[in-house]
mmCIF file with all atom_site columns, C-alpha atoms in Angstrom:
data_model
loop_
_atom_site.group_PDB
_atom_site.id
_atom_site.type_symbol
_atom_site.label_atom_id
_atom_site.label_alt_id
_atom_site.label_comp_id
_atom_site.label_asym_id
_atom_site.label_entity_id
_atom_site.label_seq_id
_atom_site.pdbx_PDB_ins_code
_atom_site.Cartn_x
_atom_site.Cartn_y
_atom_site.Cartn_z
_atom_site.occupancy
_atom_site.B_iso_or_equiv
_atom_site.pdbx_formal_charge
_atom_site.auth_seq_id
_atom_site.auth_comp_id
_atom_site.auth_asym_id
_atom_site.auth_atom_id
_atom_site.pdbx_PDB_model_num
ATOM 1  C CA . UNK A 1 1  ? -1.708  -21.476 4.079   1.00 89.00 ? 14  UNK A CA 1
ATOM 2  C CA . UNK A 1 2  ? -3.698  -21.532 0.793   1.00 91.00 ? 15  UNK A CA 1
ATOM 3  C CA . UNK A 1 3  ? -1.669  -19.954 -2.815  1.00 95.00 ? 16  UNK A CA 1
ATOM 4  C CA . UNK A 1 4  ? -3.297  -19.178 -6.025  1.00 96.00 ? 17  UNK A CA 1
ATOM 5  C CA . UNK A 1 5  ? -0.286  -20.717 -8.429  1.00 97.00 ? 18  UNK A CA 1
ATOM 6  C CA . UNK A 1 6  ? -1.621  -20.192 -11.827 1.00 98.00 ? 19  UNK A CA 1
ATOM 7  C CA . UNK A 1 7  ? -5.230  -19.376 -13.603 1.00 98.00 ? 20  UNK A CA 1
ATOM 8  C CA . UNK A 1 8  ? -6.276  -19.866 -17.110 1.00 98.00 ? 21  UNK A CA 1
ATOM 9  C CA . UNK A 1 9  ? -8.923  -17.185 -17.705 1.00 98.00 ? 22  UNK A CA 1
ATOM 10 C CA . UNK A 1 10 ? -11.174 -16.347 -21.236 1.00 98.00 ? 23  UNK A CA 1
ATOM 11 C CA . UNK A 1 11 ? -10.848 -12.716 -21.620 1.00 98.00 ? 24  UNK A CA 1
ATOM 12 C CA . UNK A 1 12 ? -12.435 -10.338 -23.718 1.00 97.00 ? 25  UNK A CA 1
ATOM 13 C CA . UNK A 1 13 ? -10.945 -6.818  -24.789 1.00 97.00 ? 26  UNK A CA 1
ATOM 14 C CA . UNK A 1 14 ? -11.325 -4.484  -27.156 1.00 96.00 ? 27  UNK A CA 1
ATOM 15 C CA . UNK A 1 15 ? -8.168  -4.225  -29.547 1.00 94.00 ? 28  UNK A CA 1
ATOM 16 C CA . UNK A 1 16 ? -6.907  -1.472  -27.306 1.00 95.00 ? 29  UNK A CA 1
ATOM 17 C CA . UNK A 1 17 ? -4.883  -1.200  -25.164 1.00 94.00 ? 30  UNK A CA 1
ATOM 18 C CA . UNK A 1 18 ? -2.471  -3.747  -27.525 1.00 94.00 ? 31  UNK A CA 1
ATOM 19 C CA . UNK A 1 19 ? -1.531  -7.685  -25.811 1.00 94.00 ? 32  UNK A CA 1
ATOM 20 C CA . UNK A 1 20 ? 1.692   -6.077  -24.647 1.00 95.00 ? 33  UNK A CA 1
ATOM 21 C CA . UNK A 1 21 ? 0.913   -3.620  -22.519 1.00 96.00 ? 34  UNK A CA 1
ATOM 22 C CA . UNK A 1 22 ? -2.197  -5.638  -21.424 1.00 96.00 ? 35  UNK A CA 1
ATOM 23 C CA . UNK A 1 23 ? 0.214   -7.949  -20.246 1.00 97.00 ? 36  UNK A CA 1
ATOM 24 C CA . UNK A 1 24 ? 2.251   -5.675  -18.896 1.00 97.00 ? 37  UNK A CA 1
ATOM 25 C CA . UNK A 1 25 ? -0.172  -4.018  -16.173 1.00 97.00 ? 38  UNK A CA 1
ATOM 26 C CA . UNK A 1 26 ? -1.191  -7.967  -15.156 1.00 97.00 ? 39  UNK A CA 1
ATOM 27 C CA . UNK A 1 27 ? 2.771   -8.017  -14.408 1.00 98.00 ? 40  UNK A CA 1
ATOM 28 C CA . UNK A 1 28 ? 3.117   -5.138  -12.554 1.00 97.00 ? 41  UNK A CA 1
ATOM 29 C CA . UNK A 1 29 ? 0.499   -6.475  -9.715  1.00 97.00 ? 42  UNK A CA 1
ATOM 30 C CA . UNK A 1 30 ? 4.115   -7.994  -8.523  1.00 95.00 ? 43  UNK A CA 1
ATOM 31 C CA . UNK A 1 31 ? 7.243   -9.650  -8.124  1.00 95.00 ? 44  UNK A CA 1
ATOM 32 C CA . UNK A 1 32 ? 7.985   -12.842 -10.252 1.00 96.00 ? 45  UNK A CA 1
ATOM 33 C CA . UNK A 1 33 ? 4.211   -12.328 -12.246 1.00 98.00 ? 46  UNK A CA 1
ATOM 34 C CA . UNK A 1 34 ? 4.780   -14.457 -15.206 1.00 98.00 ? 47  UNK A CA 1
ATOM 35 C CA . UNK A 1 35 ? 1.565   -13.534 -18.155 1.00 98.00 ? 48  UNK A CA 1
ATOM 36 C CA . UNK A 1 36 ? 0.617   -15.730 -21.314 1.00 98.00 ? 49  UNK A CA 1
ATOM 37 C CA . UNK A 1 37 ? -1.970  -14.391 -23.578 1.00 97.00 ? 50  UNK A CA 1
ATOM 38 C CA . UNK A 1 38 ? -3.156  -16.058 -26.758 1.00 97.00 ? 51  UNK A CA 1
ATOM 39 C CA . UNK A 1 39 ? -5.215  -14.687 -29.056 1.00 96.00 ? 52  UNK A CA 1
ATOM 40 C CA . UNK A 1 40 ? -8.150  -17.133 -29.728 1.00 97.00 ? 53  UNK A CA 1
ATOM 41 C CA . UNK A 1 41 ? -10.835 -15.250 -32.042 1.00 96.00 ? 54  UNK A CA 1
ATOM 42 C CA . UNK A 1 42 ? -10.599 -11.374 -33.359 1.00 95.00 ? 55  UNK A CA 1
ATOM 43 C CA . UNK A 1 43 ? -13.360 -9.292  -35.045 1.00 95.00 ? 56  UNK A CA 1
ATOM 44 C CA . UNK A 1 44 ? -13.911 -5.539  -35.953 1.00 94.00 ? 57  UNK A CA 1
ATOM 45 C CA . UNK A 1 45 ? -14.183 -4.285  -32.483 1.00 94.00 ? 58  UNK A CA 1
ATOM 46 C CA . UNK A 1 46 ? -12.892 -7.069  -29.691 1.00 96.00 ? 59  UNK A CA 1
ATOM 47 C CA . UNK A 1 47 ? -10.411 -10.328 -29.006 1.00 96.00 ? 60  UNK A CA 1
ATOM 48 C CA . UNK A 1 48 ? -10.622 -12.596 -27.450 1.00 97.00 ? 61  UNK A CA 1
ATOM 49 C CA . UNK A 1 49 ? -7.732  -14.257 -25.303 1.00 97.00 ? 62  UNK A CA 1
ATOM 50 C CA . UNK A 1 50 ? -6.792  -16.831 -23.200 1.00 98.00 ? 63  UNK A CA 1
ATOM 51 C CA . UNK A 1 51 ? -4.942  -15.651 -20.224 1.00 98.00 ? 64  UNK A CA 1
ATOM 52 C CA . UNK A 1 52 ? -2.197  -17.876 -18.260 1.00 98.00 ? 65  UNK A CA 1
ATOM 53 C CA . UNK A 1 53 ? -1.390  -16.203 -15.048 1.00 98.00 ? 66  UNK A CA 1
ATOM 54 C CA . UNK A 1 54 ? 1.132   -17.754 -13.022 1.00 98.00 ? 67  UNK A CA 1
ATOM 55 C CA . UNK A 1 55 ? 2.946   -15.946 -9.653  1.00 97.00 ? 68  UNK A CA 1
ATOM 56 C CA . UNK A 1 56 ? 3.848   -18.161 -6.134  1.00 95.00 ? 69  UNK A CA 1
ATOM 57 C CA . UNK A 1 57 ? 1.285   -15.982 -4.444  1.00 95.00 ? 70  UNK A CA 1
ATOM 58 C CA . UNK A 1 58 ? -1.056  -14.806 -7.170  1.00 97.00 ? 71  UNK A CA 1
ATOM 59 C CA . UNK A 1 59 ? -3.971  -11.876 -6.384  1.00 97.00 ? 72  UNK A CA 1
ATOM 60 C CA . UNK A 1 60 ? -6.806  -12.926 -8.387  1.00 97.00 ? 73  UNK A CA 1
ATOM 61 C CA . UNK A 1 61 ? -8.696  -10.014 -7.278  1.00 97.00 ? 74  UNK A CA 1
ATOM 62 C CA . UNK A 1 62 ? -5.883  -7.698  -8.232  1.00 97.00 ? 75  UNK A CA 1
ATOM 63 C CA . UNK A 1 63 ? -5.404  -9.280  -11.594 1.00 98.00 ? 76  UNK A CA 1
ATOM 64 C CA . UNK A 1 64 ? -9.277  -9.041  -12.333 1.00 97.00 ? 77  UNK A CA 1
ATOM 65 C CA . UNK A 1 65 ? -9.530  -5.132  -11.353 1.00 98.00 ? 78  UNK A CA 1
ATOM 66 C CA . UNK A 1 66 ? -6.629  -4.738  -13.745 1.00 97.00 ? 79  UNK A CA 1
ATOM 67 C CA . UNK A 1 67 ? -8.809  -6.489  -16.481 1.00 97.00 ? 80  UNK A CA 1
ATOM 68 C CA . UNK A 1 68 ? -11.616 -4.282  -15.475 1.00 97.00 ? 81  UNK A CA 1
ATOM 69 C CA . UNK A 1 69 ? -10.035 -1.144  -15.382 1.00 97.00 ? 82  UNK A CA 1
ATOM 70 C CA . UNK A 1 70 ? -8.499  -1.994  -19.386 1.00 96.00 ? 83  UNK A CA 1
ATOM 71 C CA . UNK A 1 71 ? -11.902 -1.842  -20.547 1.00 96.00 ? 84  UNK A CA 1
ATOM 72 C CA . UNK A 1 72 ? -11.951 -6.374  -20.630 1.00 97.00 ? 85  UNK A CA 1
ATOM 73 C CA . UNK A 1 73 ? -14.246 -8.061  -18.850 1.00 97.00 ? 86  UNK A CA 1
ATOM 74 C CA . UNK A 1 74 ? -13.693 -12.249 -17.760 1.00 97.00 ? 87  UNK A CA 1
ATOM 75 C CA . UNK A 1 75 ? -15.878 -14.438 -19.219 1.00 97.00 ? 88  UNK A CA 1
ATOM 76 C CA . UNK A 1 76 ? -15.150 -17.544 -17.192 1.00 98.00 ? 89  UNK A CA 1
ATOM 77 C CA . UNK A 1 77 ? -12.036 -19.554 -14.985 1.00 98.00 ? 90  UNK A CA 1
ATOM 78 C CA . UNK A 1 78 ? -10.847 -22.066 -17.006 1.00 97.00 ? 91  UNK A CA 1
ATOM 79 C CA . UNK A 1 79 ? -8.319  -23.732 -15.082 1.00 97.00 ? 92  UNK A CA 1
ATOM 80 C CA . UNK A 1 80 ? -6.850  -23.173 -11.291 1.00 97.00 ? 93  UNK A CA 1
ATOM 81 C CA . UNK A 1 81 ? -4.116  -24.327 -9.352  1.00 97.00 ? 94  UNK A CA 1
ATOM 82 C CA . UNK A 1 82 ? -3.686  -24.224 -5.790  1.00 96.00 ? 95  UNK A CA 1
ATOM 83 C CA . UNK A 1 83 ? -1.417  -25.314 -3.293  1.00 95.00 ? 96  UNK A CA 1
ATOM 84 C CA . UNK A 1 84 ? -1.966  -25.402 0.454   1.00 93.00 ? 97  UNK A CA 1
ATOM 85 C CA . UNK A 1 85 ? 1.500   -24.808 2.561   1.00 81.00 ? 98  UNK A CA 1
ATOM 86 C CA . UNK A 1 86 ? 0.851   -25.792 6.095   1.00 77.00 ? 99  UNK A CA 1
ATOM 87 C CA . UNK A 1 87 ? 3.207   -24.424 8.273   1.00 64.00 ? 100 UNK A CA 1
ATOM 88 C CA . UNK A 1 88 ? 5.237   -26.655 10.483  1.00 55.00 ? 101 UNK A CA 1
ATOM 89 C CA . UNK A 1 89 ? 5.144   -26.211 14.162  1.00 47.00 ? 102 UNK A CA 1
ATOM 90 C CA . UNK A 1 90 ? 8.275   -26.961 16.104  1.00 48.00 ? 103 UNK A CA 1
#
């Protein structure tokens, strides 16, 4: 089974919600989610973010939905890590 382990995203978001709330909402997607946010650029109304999300089995559609629900937009997927765990037959 192929699983997404890590994505680095370029995101544009309004100043609200704050960075901490933004990360918390993404982390709520599943147990073991790790979310790292770096503000790359800030202007009068928006912030450009580098968002790193890690999990054992990351729900990318869920991450994208949370980003959109908080009024932000995904500009690009800059890095991805996926892993294929083949199930062995006994």
